[in-house]
């Protein structure tokens, strides 16, 4: 029995190394969210191997979709639309999700919408909330991006700042790698930093008061590398934890300071935080404290929707579907699709 009035959307996300499928009602009610991680596949290489990622997506996409429908207790005929990430991301990975979504949309005769992965990260703060204040300023800080976006509506996001070099997530991953914490780096670094003393090392806060609303993390990464080389093995116990804590503290300082400064300059009273790095507890705590001190309202994406997931894709997909922004079978992957630019 078709129940399109519930606004059910199936989301499919394969832009990098997680195979994700989810069913969301009315753009905000998550009925299911399946994330099939490939971490164990890439761990021995210390990073994502694109060819392996694509092949694993091929194996896992349909089972993940079936699981998400089963978990939600719905069938294909209940869906109003199918939403798929079209970019940015790894082209081979994107193509697996796109081909799957196009084939299913044709065979189920279901409308298809194309979603921008970075906008979907910013949309994650809408999930589970009946209403979200607009406009608000969103810091989206993930593996490949560090963006400040002015969210005027789910369909109108304007990029006001981004990184001049590395993303914060990339810096977490690289620092974790050369401190020997393993892969994936962000969560491992956070765990080790919790045992360290951030004041044991003085690290720079690059472009904290310059370059407008843009960020830079490559100099900080290099500073950590230099300090690590100075601390030859056999030096005092715990220097790695101290250096991890100092790096995390510097990164959080820059992210929080620049977000608050941008909100002030743009006259925005509400800020939000999303993307994989937004699951970092130090960042969430520092942003919460600073927002409270500044009288800003803060929207935190739920940790399960910070790292890659398809619920954020399905949610934004519903908004696109309602606005009539449909894709067709000619839809192609857009590995470099910038947020705020429509259509792909
Ligand atoms: N607790 C944490 N602390 C710091 N960083 C974290 C934490 N958890 C995850 N990350 C980082 O988040 C990133 C992964 O987030 P996400 O899945 O959103 O990125 P991505 O999809 O690979 O990149 P993008 O979304 O930019 O295309 C990685 O860089 C990871 O190290
Ligand atoms: Mg992502």
PDB file of C-alpha atoms and ligand atoms in Angstrom, residues 13 15-16 18 88 117-118 121 142-145 275-276 306-309 312, ligand 2:
ATOM      1  CA  UNK A  13      25.363   7.227   0.464  1.00  0.00           C
ATOM      2  CA  UNK A  15      30.807   8.887  -1.484  1.00  0.00           C
ATOM      3  CA  UNK A  16      33.847   7.502   0.329  1.00  0.00           C
ATOM      4  CA  UNK A  18      31.087   3.759   4.173  1.00  0.00           C
ATOM      5  CA  UNK A  88      31.627  15.441  -3.844  1.00  0.00           C
ATOM      6  CA  UNK A 117      27.284  15.217   0.438  1.00  0.00           C
ATOM      7  CA  UNK A 118      28.610  18.337   2.200  1.00  0.00           C
ATOM      8  CA  UNK A 121      26.393  16.914   6.475  1.00  0.00           C
ATOM      9  CA  UNK A 142      34.692  16.414   8.073  1.00  0.00           C
ATOM     10  CA  UNK A 143      37.384  14.258   6.490  1.00  0.00           C
ATOM     11  CA  UNK A 144      37.705  16.297   3.308  1.00  0.00           C
ATOM     12  CA  UNK A 145      36.066  19.626   4.179  1.00  0.00           C
ATOM     13  CA  UNK A 275      30.556  16.476  10.006  1.00  0.00           C
ATOM     14  CA  UNK A 276      32.781  13.639  11.273  1.00  0.00           C
ATOM     15  CA  UNK A 306      28.110  13.389  12.236  1.00  0.00           C
ATOM     16  CA  UNK A 307      30.171  10.787  10.376  1.00  0.00           C
ATOM     17  CA  UNK A 308      28.926   9.490   7.028  1.00  0.00           C
ATOM     18  CA  UNK A 309      25.361   8.181   7.021  1.00  0.00           C
ATOM     19  CA  UNK A 312      21.233  13.051   6.274  1.00  0.00           C
TER      20      UNK A 312
HETATM   21 MG1  LIG B   2      31.430  12.808   4.914  1.00  0.00          MG
END
